[in-house]
Short mmCIF file of C-alpha atoms in Angstrom, two decimals:
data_model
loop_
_atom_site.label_atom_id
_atom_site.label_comp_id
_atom_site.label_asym_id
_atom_site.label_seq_id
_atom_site.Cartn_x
_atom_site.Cartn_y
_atom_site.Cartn_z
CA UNK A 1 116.39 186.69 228.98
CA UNK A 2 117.52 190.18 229.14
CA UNK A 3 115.02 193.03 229.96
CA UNK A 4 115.05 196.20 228.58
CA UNK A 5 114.68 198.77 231.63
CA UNK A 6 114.27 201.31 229.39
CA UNK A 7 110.84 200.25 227.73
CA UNK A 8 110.43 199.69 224.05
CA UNK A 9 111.90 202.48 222.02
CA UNK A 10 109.70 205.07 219.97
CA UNK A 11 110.00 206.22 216.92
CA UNK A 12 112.99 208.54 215.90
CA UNK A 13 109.80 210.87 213.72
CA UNK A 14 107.70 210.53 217.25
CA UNK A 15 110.05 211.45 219.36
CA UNK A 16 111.04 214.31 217.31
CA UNK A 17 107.30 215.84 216.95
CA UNK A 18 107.55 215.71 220.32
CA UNK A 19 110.36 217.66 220.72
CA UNK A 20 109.15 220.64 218.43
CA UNK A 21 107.91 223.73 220.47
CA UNK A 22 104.05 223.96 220.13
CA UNK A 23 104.20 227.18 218.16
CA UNK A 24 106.41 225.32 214.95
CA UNK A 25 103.55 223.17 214.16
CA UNK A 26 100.72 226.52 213.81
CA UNK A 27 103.95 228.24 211.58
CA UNK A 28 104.17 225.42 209.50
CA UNK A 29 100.35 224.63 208.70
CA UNK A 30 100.17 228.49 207.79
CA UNK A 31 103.20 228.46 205.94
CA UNK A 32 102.19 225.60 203.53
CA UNK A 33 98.24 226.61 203.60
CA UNK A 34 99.25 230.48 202.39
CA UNK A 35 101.42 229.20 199.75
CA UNK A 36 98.84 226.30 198.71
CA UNK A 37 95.85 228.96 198.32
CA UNK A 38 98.31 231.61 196.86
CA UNK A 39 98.87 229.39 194.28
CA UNK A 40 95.43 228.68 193.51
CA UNK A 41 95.15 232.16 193.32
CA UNK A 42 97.38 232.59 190.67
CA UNK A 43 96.21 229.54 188.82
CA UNK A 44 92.67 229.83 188.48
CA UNK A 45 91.38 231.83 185.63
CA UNK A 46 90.24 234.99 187.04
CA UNK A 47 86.20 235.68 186.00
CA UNK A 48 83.93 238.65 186.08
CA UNK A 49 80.26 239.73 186.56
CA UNK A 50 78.01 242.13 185.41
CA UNK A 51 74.46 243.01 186.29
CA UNK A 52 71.81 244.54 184.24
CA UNK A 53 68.15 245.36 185.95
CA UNK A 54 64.67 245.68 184.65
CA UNK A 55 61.86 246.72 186.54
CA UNK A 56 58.25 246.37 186.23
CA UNK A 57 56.15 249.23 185.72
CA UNK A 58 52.25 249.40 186.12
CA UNK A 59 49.78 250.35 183.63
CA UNK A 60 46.60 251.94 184.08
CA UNK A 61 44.54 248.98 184.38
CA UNK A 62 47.24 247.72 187.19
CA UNK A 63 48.91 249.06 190.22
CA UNK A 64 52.09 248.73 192.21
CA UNK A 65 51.30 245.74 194.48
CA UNK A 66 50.14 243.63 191.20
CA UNK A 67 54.08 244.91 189.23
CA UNK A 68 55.78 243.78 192.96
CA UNK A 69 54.30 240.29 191.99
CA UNK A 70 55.30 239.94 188.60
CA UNK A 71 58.85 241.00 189.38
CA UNK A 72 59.16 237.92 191.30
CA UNK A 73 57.48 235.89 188.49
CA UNK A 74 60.01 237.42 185.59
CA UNK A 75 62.75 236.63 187.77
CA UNK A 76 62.10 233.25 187.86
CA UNK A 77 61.02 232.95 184.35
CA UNK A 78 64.23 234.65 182.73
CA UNK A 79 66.64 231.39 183.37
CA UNK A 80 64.18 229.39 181.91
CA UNK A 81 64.42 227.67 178.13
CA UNK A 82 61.86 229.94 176.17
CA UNK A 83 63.76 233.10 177.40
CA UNK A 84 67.40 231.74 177.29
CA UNK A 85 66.77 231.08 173.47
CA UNK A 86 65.93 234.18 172.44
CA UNK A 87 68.86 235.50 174.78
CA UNK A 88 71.13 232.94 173.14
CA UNK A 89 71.25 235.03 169.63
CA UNK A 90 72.21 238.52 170.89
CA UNK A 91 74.89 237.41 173.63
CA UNK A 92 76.53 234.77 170.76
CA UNK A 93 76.71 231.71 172.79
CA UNK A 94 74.69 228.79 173.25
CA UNK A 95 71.69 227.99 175.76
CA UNK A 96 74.11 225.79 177.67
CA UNK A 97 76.34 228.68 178.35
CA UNK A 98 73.39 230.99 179.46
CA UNK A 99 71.74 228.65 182.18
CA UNK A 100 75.22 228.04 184.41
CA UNK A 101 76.41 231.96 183.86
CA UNK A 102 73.24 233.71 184.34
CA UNK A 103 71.37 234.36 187.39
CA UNK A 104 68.78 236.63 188.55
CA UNK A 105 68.07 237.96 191.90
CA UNK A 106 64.33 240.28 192.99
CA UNK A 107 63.55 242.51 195.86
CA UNK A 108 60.43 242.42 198.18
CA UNK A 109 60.33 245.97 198.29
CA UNK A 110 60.66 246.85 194.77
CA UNK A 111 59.30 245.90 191.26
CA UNK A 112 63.08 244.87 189.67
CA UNK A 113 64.79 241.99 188.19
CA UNK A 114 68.86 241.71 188.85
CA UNK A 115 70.14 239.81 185.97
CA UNK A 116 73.51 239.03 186.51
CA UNK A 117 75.89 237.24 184.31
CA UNK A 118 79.48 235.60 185.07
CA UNK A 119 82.28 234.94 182.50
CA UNK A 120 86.09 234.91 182.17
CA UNK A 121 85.99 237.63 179.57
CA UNK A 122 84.43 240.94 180.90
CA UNK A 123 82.57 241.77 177.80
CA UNK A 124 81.38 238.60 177.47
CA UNK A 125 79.56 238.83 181.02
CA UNK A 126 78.29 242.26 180.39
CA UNK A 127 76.79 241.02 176.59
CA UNK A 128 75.33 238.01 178.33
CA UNK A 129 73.34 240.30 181.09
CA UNK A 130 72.35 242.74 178.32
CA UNK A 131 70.63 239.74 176.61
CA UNK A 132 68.86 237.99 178.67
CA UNK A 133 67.18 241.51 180.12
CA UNK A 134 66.66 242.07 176.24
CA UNK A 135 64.70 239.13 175.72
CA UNK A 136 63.03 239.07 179.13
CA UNK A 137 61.65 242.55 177.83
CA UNK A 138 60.36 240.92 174.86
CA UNK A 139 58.03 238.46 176.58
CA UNK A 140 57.15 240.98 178.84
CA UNK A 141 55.63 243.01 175.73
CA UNK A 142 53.61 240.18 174.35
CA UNK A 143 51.87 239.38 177.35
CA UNK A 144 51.30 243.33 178.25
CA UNK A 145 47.66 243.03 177.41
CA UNK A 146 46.90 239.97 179.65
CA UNK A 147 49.51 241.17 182.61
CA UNK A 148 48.62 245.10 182.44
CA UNK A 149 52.47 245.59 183.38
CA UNK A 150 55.27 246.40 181.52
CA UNK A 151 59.02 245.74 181.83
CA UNK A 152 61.06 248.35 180.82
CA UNK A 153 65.36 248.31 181.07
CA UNK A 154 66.51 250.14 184.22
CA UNK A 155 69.70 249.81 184.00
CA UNK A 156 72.39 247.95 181.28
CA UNK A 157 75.39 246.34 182.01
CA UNK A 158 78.67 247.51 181.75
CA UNK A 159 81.73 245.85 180.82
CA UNK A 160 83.37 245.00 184.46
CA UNK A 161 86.97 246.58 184.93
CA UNK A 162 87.98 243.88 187.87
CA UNK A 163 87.33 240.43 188.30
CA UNK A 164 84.79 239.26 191.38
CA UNK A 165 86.92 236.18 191.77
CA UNK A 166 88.81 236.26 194.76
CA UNK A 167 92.26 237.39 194.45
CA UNK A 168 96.03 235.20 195.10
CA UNK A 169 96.19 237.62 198.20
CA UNK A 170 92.80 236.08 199.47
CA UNK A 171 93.47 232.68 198.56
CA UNK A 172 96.78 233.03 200.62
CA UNK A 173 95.15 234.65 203.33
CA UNK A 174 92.17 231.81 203.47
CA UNK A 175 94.89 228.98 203.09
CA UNK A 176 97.14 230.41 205.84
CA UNK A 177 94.09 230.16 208.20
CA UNK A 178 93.31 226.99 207.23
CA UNK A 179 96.70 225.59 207.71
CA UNK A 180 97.04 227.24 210.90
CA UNK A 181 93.82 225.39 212.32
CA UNK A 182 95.10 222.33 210.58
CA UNK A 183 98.29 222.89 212.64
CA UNK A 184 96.50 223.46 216.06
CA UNK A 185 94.65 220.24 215.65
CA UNK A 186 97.47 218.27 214.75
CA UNK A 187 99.22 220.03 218.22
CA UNK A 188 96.20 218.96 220.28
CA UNK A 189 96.32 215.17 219.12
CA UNK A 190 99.86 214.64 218.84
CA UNK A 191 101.52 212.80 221.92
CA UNK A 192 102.56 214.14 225.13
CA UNK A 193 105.69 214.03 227.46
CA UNK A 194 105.25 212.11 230.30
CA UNK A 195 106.02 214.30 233.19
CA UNK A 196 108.51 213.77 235.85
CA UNK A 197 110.53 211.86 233.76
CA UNK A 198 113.74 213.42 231.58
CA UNK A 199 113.10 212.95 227.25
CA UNK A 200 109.69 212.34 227.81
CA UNK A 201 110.49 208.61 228.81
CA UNK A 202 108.21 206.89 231.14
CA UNK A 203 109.57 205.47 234.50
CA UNK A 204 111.10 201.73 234.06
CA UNK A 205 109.66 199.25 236.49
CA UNK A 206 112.13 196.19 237.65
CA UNK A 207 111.81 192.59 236.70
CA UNK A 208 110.34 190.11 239.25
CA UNK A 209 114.05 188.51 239.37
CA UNK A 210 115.67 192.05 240.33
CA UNK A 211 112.74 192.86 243.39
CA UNK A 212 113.42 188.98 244.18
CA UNK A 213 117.23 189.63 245.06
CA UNK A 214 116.73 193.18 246.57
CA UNK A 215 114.28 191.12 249.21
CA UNK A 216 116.61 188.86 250.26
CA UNK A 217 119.66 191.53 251.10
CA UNK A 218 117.07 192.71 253.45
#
């Protein structure tokens, strides 16, 4: 039986990704990741938010500290189902809509309500804000004489002029990081050259026959 002094043979793809220089493999996994998120970029639909605020104002019978607390209580109550459906009639779309665009957001130093809504039409957003501070407002009134605060509209929201979605430039620049990590990784696992030994091949040992005959010229 013949023996192969060369070892089994690799791969022809191993031997290759072997042979690339370590910096090809980082180039390519940024390469591919900033065209990947670039293209997301461009694909997904672009949306924008806008903000309207409230704040809470004490009457006579009330002070500050008591309007700090009910800011935090009107900004949890303004997502919920008895607000959203009066909101649901001025911004024109349903319920639904209202509880997975609209979010609200209060401060521990001040008596105000964020309300901010998110939308892929601009005036959409900025209706949807508007609304919901509307009908928070509303509630706010009828329960005046129990609370002893009052919520009055800071500040209405404007029709956005740029989308808060991340831009194609972003995306790229967030994908060509990512690919580049992806591409160290890969360099860190992938095999190594045997040193010493030309083409990364490791050292053949001799058969028993060979070291057999090479004792007995001795």
């Amino acid at each position: 039986m013949t023996e192969n002094p060369t070892g089994p043979r690799r791969p022809a793809a191993l031997t290759r990704a072997k042979a690339l220089p370590a910096w090809s493999l980082l180039a390519a996994g940024a390469v591919a990741g900033g065209l990947l998120g670039g293209g997301y970029g461009l694909a997904k639909t672009p949306s924008y938010t806008a903000t309207s605020y409230v704040i809470v104002v004490p009457t006579e019978k009330s002070d500050p500290a008591s309007a700090l607390g009910f800011a935090q209580a009107y900004g949890r109550v303004a997502t919920q189902l008895a607000v959203l459906g009066d909101a649901q009639v001025w911004a024109g779309v349903p319920v639904k809509t209202l509880k997975s665009s609209v979010q609200t957001a209060t401060s521990p130093d001040a008596p105000m309500v964020a309300i901010t809504a998110t939308s892929a039409r601009p005036d959409l957003a900025a209706d949807m804000a508007n609304a919901v501070a509307r009908a928070l407002t509303r509630h706010a009134d009828n329960t005046e004489s129990t609370t002893n605060v009052e919520l009055q509209q800071f500040a209405r929201a404007t029709k956005p002029i740029e989308p808060s979605s991340a831009s194609a430039a972003l995306t790229g620049l967030v994908g060509a990081s990512a690919g580049g990590l992806l591409g160290g990784l890969v360099l860190l696992v992938r095999p190594r050259r045997t040193t010493g030994e030309p083409g990364g091949r490791p050292a053949s040992v001799p058969g028993p026959a060979v070291a057999a005959d090479a004792h007995g010229q001795l």
